[in-house]
Coordinates of C-alpha atoms and ligand atoms in Angstrom, one line a residue:
X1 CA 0.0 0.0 0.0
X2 CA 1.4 3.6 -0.9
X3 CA 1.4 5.9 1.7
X4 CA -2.5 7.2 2.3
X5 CA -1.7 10.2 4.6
X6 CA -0.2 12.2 1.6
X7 CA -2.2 14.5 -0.3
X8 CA 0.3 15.7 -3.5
X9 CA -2.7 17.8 -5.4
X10 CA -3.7 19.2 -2.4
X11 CA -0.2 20.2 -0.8
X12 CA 0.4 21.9 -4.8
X13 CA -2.2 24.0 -4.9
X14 CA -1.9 24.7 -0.8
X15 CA 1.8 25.9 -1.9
X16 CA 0.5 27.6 -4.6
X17 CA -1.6 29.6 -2.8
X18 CA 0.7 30.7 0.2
X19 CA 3.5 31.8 -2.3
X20 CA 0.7 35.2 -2.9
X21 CA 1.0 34.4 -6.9
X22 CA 0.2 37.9 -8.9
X23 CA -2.7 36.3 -11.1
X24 CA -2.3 37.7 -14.9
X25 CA -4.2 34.4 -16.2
X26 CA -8.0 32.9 -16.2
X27 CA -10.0 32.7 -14.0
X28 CA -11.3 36.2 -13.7
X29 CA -11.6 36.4 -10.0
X30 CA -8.0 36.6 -9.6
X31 CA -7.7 34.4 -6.6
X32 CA -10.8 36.3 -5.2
X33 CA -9.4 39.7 -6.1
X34 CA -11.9 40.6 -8.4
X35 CA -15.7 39.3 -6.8
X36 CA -19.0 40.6 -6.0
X37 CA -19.1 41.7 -2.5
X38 CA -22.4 39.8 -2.3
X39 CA -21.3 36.3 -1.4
X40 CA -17.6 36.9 -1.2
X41 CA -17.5 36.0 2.4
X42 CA -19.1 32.4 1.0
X43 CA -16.4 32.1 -1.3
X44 CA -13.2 33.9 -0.5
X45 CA -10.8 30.8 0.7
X46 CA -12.3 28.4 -2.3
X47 CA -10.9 31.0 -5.0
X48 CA -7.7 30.9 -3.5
X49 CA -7.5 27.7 -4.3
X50 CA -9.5 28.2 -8.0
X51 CA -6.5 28.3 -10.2
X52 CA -5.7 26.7 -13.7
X53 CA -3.2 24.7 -15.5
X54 CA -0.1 26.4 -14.2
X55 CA 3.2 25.2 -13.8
X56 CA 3.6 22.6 -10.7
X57 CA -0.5 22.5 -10.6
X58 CA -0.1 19.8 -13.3
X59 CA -3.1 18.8 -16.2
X60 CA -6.1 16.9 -15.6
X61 CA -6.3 15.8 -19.1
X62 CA -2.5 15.0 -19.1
X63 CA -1.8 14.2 -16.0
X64 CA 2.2 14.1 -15.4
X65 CA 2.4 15.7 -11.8
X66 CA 0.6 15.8 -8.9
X67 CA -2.6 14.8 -10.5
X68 CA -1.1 11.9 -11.7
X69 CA 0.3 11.1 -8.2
X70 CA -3.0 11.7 -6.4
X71 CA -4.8 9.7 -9.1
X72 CA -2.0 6.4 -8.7
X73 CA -2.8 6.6 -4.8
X74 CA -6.6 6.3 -5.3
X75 CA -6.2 3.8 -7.7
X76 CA -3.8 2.3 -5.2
X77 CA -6.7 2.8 -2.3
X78 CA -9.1 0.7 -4.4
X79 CA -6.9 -1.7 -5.5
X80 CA -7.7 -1.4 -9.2
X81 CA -4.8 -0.4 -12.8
X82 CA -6.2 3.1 -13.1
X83 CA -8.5 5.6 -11.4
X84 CA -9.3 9.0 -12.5
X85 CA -11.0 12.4 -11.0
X86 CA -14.0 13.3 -12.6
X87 CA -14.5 16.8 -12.5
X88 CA -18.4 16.5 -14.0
X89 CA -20.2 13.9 -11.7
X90 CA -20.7 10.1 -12.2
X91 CA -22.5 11.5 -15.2
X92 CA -19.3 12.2 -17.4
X93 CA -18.0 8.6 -15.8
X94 CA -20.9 6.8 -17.5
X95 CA -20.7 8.5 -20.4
X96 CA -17.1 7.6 -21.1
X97 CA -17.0 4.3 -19.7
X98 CA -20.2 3.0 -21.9
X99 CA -18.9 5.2 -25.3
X100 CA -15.6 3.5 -24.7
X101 CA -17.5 -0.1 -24.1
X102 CA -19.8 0.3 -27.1
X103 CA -20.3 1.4 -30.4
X104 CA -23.1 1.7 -33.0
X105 CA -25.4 -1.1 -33.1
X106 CA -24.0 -2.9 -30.4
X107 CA -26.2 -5.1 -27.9
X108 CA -25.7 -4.3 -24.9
X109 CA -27.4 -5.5 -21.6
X110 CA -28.9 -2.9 -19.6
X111 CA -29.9 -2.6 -16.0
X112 CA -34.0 -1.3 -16.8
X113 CA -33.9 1.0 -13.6
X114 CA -30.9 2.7 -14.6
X115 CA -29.8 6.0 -14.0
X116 CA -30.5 8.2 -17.3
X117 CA -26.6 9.0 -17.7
X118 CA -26.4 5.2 -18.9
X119 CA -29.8 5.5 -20.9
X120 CA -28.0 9.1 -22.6
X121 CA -24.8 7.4 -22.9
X122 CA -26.4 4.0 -24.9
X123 CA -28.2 7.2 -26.7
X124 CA -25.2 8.6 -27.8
X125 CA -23.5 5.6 -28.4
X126 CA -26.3 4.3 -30.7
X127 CA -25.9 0.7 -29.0
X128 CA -29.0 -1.8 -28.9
X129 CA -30.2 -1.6 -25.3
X130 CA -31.9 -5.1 -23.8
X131 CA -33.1 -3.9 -20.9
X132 CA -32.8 -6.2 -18.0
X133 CA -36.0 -6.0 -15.3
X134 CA -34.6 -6.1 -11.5
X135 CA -36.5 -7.5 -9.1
X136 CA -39.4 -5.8 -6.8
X137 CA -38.8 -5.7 -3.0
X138 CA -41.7 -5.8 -1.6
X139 CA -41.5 -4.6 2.4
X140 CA -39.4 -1.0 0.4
X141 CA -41.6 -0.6 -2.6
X142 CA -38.9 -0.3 -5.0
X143 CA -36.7 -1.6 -7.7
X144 CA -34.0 -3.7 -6.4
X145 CA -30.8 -5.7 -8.5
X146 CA -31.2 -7.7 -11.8
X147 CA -31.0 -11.3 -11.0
X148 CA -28.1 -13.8 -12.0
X149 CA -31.4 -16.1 -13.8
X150 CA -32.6 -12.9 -15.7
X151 CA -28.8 -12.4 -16.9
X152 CA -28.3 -15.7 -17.6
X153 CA -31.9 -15.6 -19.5
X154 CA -30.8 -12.5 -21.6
X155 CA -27.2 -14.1 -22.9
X156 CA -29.3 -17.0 -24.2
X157 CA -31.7 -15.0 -26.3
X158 CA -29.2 -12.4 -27.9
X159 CA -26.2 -12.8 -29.5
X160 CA -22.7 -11.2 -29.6
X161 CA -23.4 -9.2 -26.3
X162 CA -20.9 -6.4 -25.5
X163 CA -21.1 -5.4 -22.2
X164 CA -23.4 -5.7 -19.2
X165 CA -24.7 -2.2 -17.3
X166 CA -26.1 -2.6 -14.2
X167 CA -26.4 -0.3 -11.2
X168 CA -25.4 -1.6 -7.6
X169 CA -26.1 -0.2 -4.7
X170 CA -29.8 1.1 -6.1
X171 CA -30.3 4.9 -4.6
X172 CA -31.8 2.7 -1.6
X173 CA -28.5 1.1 -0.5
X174 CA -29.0 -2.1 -1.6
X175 CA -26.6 -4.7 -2.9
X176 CA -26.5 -8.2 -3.8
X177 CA -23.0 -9.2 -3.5
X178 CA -23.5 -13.3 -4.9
X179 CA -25.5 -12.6 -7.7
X180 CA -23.8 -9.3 -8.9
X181 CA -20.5 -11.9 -8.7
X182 CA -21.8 -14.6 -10.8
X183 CA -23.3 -11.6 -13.3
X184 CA -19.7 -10.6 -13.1
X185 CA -17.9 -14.0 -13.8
X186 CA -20.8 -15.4 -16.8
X187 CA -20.7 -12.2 -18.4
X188 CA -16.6 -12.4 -18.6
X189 CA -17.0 -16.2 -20.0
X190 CA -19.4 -14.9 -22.3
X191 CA -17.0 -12.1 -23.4
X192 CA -18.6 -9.3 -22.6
X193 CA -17.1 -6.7 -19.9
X194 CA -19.1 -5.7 -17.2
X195 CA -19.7 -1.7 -16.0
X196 CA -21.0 -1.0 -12.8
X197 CA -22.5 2.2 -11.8
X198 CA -22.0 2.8 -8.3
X199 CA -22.6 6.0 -8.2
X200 CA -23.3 5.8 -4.1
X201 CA -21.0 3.4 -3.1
X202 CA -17.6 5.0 -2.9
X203 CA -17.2 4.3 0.8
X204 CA -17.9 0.4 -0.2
X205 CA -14.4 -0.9 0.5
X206 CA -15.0 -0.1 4.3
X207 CA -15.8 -3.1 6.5
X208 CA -18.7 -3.3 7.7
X209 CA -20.1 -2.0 3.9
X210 CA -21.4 -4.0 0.8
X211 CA -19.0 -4.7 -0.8
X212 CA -17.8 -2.9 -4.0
X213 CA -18.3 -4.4 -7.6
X214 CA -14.4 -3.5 -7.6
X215 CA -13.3 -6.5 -5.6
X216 CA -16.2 -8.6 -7.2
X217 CA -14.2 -8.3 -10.4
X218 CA -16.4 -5.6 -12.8
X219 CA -14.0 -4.1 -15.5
X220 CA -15.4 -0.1 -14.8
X221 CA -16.7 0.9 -11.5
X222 CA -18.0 4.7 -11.3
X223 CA -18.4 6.4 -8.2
X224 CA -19.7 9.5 -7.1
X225 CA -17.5 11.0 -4.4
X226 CA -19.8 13.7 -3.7
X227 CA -22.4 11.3 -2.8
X228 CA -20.9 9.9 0.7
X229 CA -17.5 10.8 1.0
X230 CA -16.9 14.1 1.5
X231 CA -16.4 16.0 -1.9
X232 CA -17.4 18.7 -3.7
X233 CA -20.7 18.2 -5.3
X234 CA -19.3 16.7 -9.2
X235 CA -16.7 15.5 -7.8
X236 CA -16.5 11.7 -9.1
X237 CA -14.1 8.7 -9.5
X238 CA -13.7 6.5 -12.6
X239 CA -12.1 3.2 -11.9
X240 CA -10.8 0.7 -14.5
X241 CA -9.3 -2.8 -13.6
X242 CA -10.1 -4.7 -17.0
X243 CA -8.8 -7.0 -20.0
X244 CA -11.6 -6.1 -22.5
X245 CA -11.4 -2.2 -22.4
X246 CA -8.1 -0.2 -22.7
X247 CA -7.7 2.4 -20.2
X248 CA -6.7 5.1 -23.2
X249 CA -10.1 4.5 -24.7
X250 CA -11.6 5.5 -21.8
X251 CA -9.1 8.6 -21.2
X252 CA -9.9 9.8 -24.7
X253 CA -13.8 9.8 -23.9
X254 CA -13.3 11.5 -20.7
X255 CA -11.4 14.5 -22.8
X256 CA -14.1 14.9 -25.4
X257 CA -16.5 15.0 -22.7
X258 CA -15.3 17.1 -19.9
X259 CA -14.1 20.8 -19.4
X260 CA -11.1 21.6 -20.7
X261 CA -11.0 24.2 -17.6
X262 CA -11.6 21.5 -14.3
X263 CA -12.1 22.3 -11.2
X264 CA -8.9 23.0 -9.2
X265 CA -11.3 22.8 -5.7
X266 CA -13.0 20.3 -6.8
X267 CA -10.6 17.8 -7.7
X268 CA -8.6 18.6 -4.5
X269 CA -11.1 18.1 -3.0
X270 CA -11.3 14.5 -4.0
X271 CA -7.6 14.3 -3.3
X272 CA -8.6 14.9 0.5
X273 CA -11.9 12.7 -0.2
X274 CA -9.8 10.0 -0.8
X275 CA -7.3 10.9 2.1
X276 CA -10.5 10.7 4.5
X277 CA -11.2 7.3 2.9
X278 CA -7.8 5.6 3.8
X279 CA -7.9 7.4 7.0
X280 CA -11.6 6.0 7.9
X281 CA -10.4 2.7 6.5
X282 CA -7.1 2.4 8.7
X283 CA -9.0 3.1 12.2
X284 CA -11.9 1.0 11.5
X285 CA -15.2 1.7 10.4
X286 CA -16.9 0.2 13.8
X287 CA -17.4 3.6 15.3
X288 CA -19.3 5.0 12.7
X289 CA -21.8 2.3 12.0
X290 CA -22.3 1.8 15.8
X291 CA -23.2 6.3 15.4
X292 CA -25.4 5.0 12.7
X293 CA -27.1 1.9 14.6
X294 CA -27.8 4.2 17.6
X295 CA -30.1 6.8 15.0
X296 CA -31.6 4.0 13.2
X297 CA -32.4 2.6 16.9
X298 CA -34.0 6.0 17.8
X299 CA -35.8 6.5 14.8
X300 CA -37.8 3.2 15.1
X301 CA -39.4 4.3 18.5
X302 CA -41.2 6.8 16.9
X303 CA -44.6 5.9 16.3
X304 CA -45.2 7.7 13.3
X305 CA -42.6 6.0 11.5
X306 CA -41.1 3.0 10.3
X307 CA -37.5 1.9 9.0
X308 CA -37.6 -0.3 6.6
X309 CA -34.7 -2.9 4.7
X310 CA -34.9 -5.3 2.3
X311 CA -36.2 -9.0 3.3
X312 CA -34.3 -10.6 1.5
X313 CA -31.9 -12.0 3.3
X314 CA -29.4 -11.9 0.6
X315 CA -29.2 -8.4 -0.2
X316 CA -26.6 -6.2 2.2
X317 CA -27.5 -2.9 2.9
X318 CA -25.3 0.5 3.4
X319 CA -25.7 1.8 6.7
X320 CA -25.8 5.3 5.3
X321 CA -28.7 4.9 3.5
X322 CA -32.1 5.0 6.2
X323 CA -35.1 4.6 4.6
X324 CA -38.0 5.9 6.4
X325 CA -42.0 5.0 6.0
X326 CA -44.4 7.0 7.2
X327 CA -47.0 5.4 9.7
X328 CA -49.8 8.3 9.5
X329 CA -51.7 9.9 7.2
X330 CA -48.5 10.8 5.0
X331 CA -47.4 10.0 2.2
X332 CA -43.3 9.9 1.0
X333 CA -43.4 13.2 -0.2
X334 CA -45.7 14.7 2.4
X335 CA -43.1 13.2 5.2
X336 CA -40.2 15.0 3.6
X337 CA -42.1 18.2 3.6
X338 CA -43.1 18.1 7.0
X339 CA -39.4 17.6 7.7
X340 CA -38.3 20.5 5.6
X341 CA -40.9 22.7 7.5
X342 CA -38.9 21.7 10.8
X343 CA -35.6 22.7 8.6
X344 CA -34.6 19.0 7.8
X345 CA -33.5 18.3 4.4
X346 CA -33.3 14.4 3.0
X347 CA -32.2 13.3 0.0
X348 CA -35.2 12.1 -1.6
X349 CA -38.7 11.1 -1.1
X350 CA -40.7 8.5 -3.5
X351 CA -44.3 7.9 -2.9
X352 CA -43.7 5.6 0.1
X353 CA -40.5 6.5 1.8
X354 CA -38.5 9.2 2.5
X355 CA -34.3 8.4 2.2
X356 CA -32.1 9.9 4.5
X357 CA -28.4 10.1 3.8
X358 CA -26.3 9.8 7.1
X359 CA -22.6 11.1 7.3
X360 CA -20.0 8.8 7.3
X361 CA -18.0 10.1 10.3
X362 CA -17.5 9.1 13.6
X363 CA -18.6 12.7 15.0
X364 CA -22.1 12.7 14.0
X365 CA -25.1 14.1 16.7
X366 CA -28.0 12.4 16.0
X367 CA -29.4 14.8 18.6
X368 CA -30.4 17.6 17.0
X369 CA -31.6 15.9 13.7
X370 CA -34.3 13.1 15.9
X371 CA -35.7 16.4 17.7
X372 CA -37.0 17.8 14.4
X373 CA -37.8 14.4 13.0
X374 CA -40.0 13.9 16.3
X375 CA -41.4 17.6 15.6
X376 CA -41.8 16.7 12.2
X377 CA -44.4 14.2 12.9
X378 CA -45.5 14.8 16.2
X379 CA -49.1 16.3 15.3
X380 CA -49.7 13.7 13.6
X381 CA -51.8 10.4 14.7
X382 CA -49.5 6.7 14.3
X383 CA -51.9 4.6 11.9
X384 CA -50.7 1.9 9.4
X385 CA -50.4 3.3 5.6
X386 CA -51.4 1.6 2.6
X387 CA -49.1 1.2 0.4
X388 CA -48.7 3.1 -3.2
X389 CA -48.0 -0.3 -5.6
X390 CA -45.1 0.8 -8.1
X391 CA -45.0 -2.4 -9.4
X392 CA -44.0 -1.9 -13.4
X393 CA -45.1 -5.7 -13.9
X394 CA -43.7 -6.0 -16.8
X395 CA -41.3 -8.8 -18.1
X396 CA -37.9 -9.8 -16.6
X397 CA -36.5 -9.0 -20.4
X398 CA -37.5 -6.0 -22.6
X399 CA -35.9 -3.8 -25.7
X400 CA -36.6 -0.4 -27.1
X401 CA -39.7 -0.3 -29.5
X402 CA -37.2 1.7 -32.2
X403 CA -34.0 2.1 -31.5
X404 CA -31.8 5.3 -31.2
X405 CA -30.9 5.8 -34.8
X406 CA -33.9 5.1 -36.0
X407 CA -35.5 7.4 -33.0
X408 CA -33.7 10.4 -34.9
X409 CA -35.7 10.4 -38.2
X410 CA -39.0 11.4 -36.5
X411 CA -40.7 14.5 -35.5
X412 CA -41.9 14.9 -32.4
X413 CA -46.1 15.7 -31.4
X414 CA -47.2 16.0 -28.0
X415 CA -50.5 14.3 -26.2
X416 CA -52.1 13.5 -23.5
X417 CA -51.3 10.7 -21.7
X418 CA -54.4 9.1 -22.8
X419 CA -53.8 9.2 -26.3
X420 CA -49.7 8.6 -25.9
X421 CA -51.0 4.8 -25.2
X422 CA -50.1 2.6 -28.3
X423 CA -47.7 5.2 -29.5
X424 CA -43.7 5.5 -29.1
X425 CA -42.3 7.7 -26.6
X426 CA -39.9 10.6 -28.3
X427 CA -38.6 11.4 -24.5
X428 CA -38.0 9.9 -21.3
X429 CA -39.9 10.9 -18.3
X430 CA -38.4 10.8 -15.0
X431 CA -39.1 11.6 -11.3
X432 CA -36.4 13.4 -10.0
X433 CA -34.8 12.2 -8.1
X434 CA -33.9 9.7 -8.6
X435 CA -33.3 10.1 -11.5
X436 CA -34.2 7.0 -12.9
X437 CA -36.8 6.9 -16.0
X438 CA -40.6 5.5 -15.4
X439 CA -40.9 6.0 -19.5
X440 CA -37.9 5.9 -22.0
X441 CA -37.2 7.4 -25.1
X442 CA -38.5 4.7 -28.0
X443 CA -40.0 2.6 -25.7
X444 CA -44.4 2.1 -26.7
X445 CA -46.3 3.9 -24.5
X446 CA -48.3 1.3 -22.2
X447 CA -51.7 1.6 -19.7
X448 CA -49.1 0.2 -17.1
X449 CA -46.8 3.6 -18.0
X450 CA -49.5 6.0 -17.6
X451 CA -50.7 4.4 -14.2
X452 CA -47.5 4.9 -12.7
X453 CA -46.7 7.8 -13.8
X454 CA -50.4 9.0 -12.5
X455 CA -49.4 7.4 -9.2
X456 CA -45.8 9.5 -9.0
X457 CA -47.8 12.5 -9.9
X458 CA -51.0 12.3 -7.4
X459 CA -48.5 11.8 -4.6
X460 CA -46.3 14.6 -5.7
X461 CA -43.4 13.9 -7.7
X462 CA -41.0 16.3 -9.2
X463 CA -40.4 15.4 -12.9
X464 CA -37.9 16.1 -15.8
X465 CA -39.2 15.6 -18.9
X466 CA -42.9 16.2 -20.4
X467 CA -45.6 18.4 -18.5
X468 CA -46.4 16.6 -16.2
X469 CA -49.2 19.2 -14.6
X470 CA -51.1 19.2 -17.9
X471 CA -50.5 15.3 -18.2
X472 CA -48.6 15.7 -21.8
X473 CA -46.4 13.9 -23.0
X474 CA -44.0 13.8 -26.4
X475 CA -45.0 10.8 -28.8
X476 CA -42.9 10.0 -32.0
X477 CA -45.3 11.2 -35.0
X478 CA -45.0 8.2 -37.6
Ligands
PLP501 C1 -27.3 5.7 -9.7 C2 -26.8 7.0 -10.1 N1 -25.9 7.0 -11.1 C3 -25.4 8.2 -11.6 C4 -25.8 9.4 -11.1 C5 -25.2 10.7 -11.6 O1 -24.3 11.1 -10.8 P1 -23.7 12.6 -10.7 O2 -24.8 13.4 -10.1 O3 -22.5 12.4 -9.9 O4 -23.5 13.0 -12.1 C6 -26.8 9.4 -10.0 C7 -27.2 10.7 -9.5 O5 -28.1 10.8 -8.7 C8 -27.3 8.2 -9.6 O6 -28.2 8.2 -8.6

């Protein structure tokens, strides 16, 4: 193992900044010179760190220096050939890994509850999505991991498959460690590589954790840093530890599609992300889960709320991730706004549960957060909920109705939602977050689409994509 305590992008631009440099270069705040005075108290110490390519502050894009150094430690940290900074979110990191996986025409097996960074990146890369169904977990309400049986299923019915995309954990914190490792193993005797969006499981090569698709053998792990380690918000990670894709084709992807003008805080940032990381992993991550076991505890003797986890007794699931049902009159969405009225902000809300994201520190006060949780709900009488059924119910194996290139050649018309039934979808509709698309882009409009997407809006949902106040939606006009 390298030496985890140092920090080489950090300790540059730290020198950088104490030698006072005179700034006669981009950007125009000159260190923090030149700001409005609104906000500059927010901002002053960032800028000072907010400079560009200059000598000793190395090149993201050609990384010689101390980029390159902090880059080998954290791919030294995960135990992997390469790793690189993202300076644009997992977004750019699924981009790049799936255009470097795939090209035109290619089949490729996709996890169906994906994040739609994969479903824009199979977009741009013109591949031939077969969308792989993941199971339902019942006691949560929501999408869990594609089985090794529907896998197994999908490779028998296509041909030539190119890569497999699945996401693991889902936003919930689920994993399943066996099946993802026989996914893993089959698709490599099959020949195609496997890329693993785990966006929220950076932390995952703590013990105590899931455990990350890294060590289960995936060829491209992504991970947003920013998600539970603390980073900048964009701040991401691409790993690569494969035979079937070349590390340059992947470096070449990430050029075309990132800044030319990174982040200097934000991929120091990352540089001390990482250095919290080793330093978590070297004392033991005991303390923190015990922090995050006492919450949980707490949480559960409120009446007006339940915890819930998967019952499966083969999925593992991150301790950071608490998911919360509401026992009253609430619904998801109604629970996180009575918790923003009380000044609590969570990450997300879906129709039945509310997610929290706990810090991943051995300092955290539960204290102050259960008091407005208990404020939250207090008014409110403990009854049991019925559930909101998200169930898509459709089959384990599915593919686009037209595919992307053929998607192009059409205008666009919108309808309502009624008379979008039959017809092919010319966008995707999504509930944000998470993110992840109810309808895709070429897929047929079906009664079982419009009832879900009823249910998301009646309780609430925030969408991207299509109106969903007027019930509209964009159809392909053929
Ligand atoms: C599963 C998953 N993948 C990818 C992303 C995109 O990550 P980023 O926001 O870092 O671009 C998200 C964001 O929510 C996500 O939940």
């Amino acid at each position: 193992m390298m030496d985890q305590h140092r920090t080489p992008l950090f300790d540059a631009l730290d020198y950088h900044a104490k030698s006072q440099p005179q700034s006669m270069h981009v950007p125009g705040h000159k260190y923090g010179q030149v700001f409005s005075s609104k906000g500059y108290s927010y901002f002053h110490n960032v800028l000072e760190i907010d400079a560009t390519e200059l000598t000793g502050l190395d090149d993201l894009h050609h990384p010689e220096g101390a980029i390159l150094e902090s880059e080998r430690l954290l791919a030294n940290l995960y135990g992997v050939q390469k790793s690189y900074f993202l300076v644009n979110g997992s977004t750019g990191g699924n981009l790049a890994m799936i255009l470097a996986a795939c090209s035109s025409q290619d089949t490729v097996l996709v996890q169906r509850n994906s994040h739609k960074s994969i479903l824009n990146g199979l977009k741009m890369a013109g591949a031939r999505p077969v969308f792989l169904h993941p199971t339902y977990e019942e006691e949560v309400k929501v999408a869990s991991f594609v089985s090794f049986k529907t896998v197994k299923e999908a490779f028998s019915s296509y041909q030539n498959i190119k890569a497999v995309i699945l996401t693991s954990p889902n936003y919930y914190g689920m994993v399943n460690q066996t099946e993802l490792s026989q996914i893993i193993a089959y698709a490599h005797e099959n020949g195609a590589a496997v890329l693993i969006d785990e966006a929220h499981g950076a932390h995952f090569l703590l013990e105590g954790f899931p455990s990350s698709a890294i060590s289960l053998g995936a060829d491209i792990v992504v991970h947003s840093a920013h998600k539970t380690l603390p980073a900048m918000t964009m701040g991401s990670f691409l790993h690569i530890n494969s035979t079937f894709i070349k590390p340059e084709d992947v470096e070449s992807y990430l050029q075309i599609l990132q800044s030319s003008s990174p982040s200097y805080p934000i991929m120091v940032s990352l540089d001390l992300a990482r250095h919290y990381l080793a330093s978590v992993k070297e004392r033991g991550s005991n303390q923190i889960i015990e922090k995050m076991n006492v919450f949980t505890e707490r949480v559960k003797k409120i009446p007006q709320l339940k915890i819930v986890t998967s019952t499966n007794q083969a999925i593992q699931t991150d301790f950071l991730k608490v998911t919360i049902q509401p026992q009253c009159e609430l619904n998801g969405y109604q629970l996180q706004r009575a918790f923003e009225n009380e000044g609590l902000f969570t990450e997300m809300a879906d129709p039945n549960n509310v997610l929290l994201v706990l810090p991943l520190s051995e300092t955290f006060n539960a204290d102050e957060a259960l008091l407005l949780i208990k404020n939250a709900v207090k008014k409110y009488k403990p009854t049991k909920r019925n559930f909101i059924e998200l169930h898509s119910g459709a089959e384990a194996i599915s593919t686009l109705d037209l595919c992307y290139n053929e998607i192009k050649r059409y205008n666009k018309k919108v309808v309502s939602f009624r008379d979008a039934i039959g017809n092919i979808s010319g966008e995707m509709i999504i509930p944000y977050p998470p993110g992840i698309p109810v309808l895709m882009e070429g897929e047929r409009v079906t009664e079982q689409h419009v009832k879900i997407l009823t249910t998301y809006i009646e309780a609430g949902a925030h969408f991207q994509g299509g109106d969903m106040k007027g019930k509209y939606i964009n159809i392909l006009d053929m």
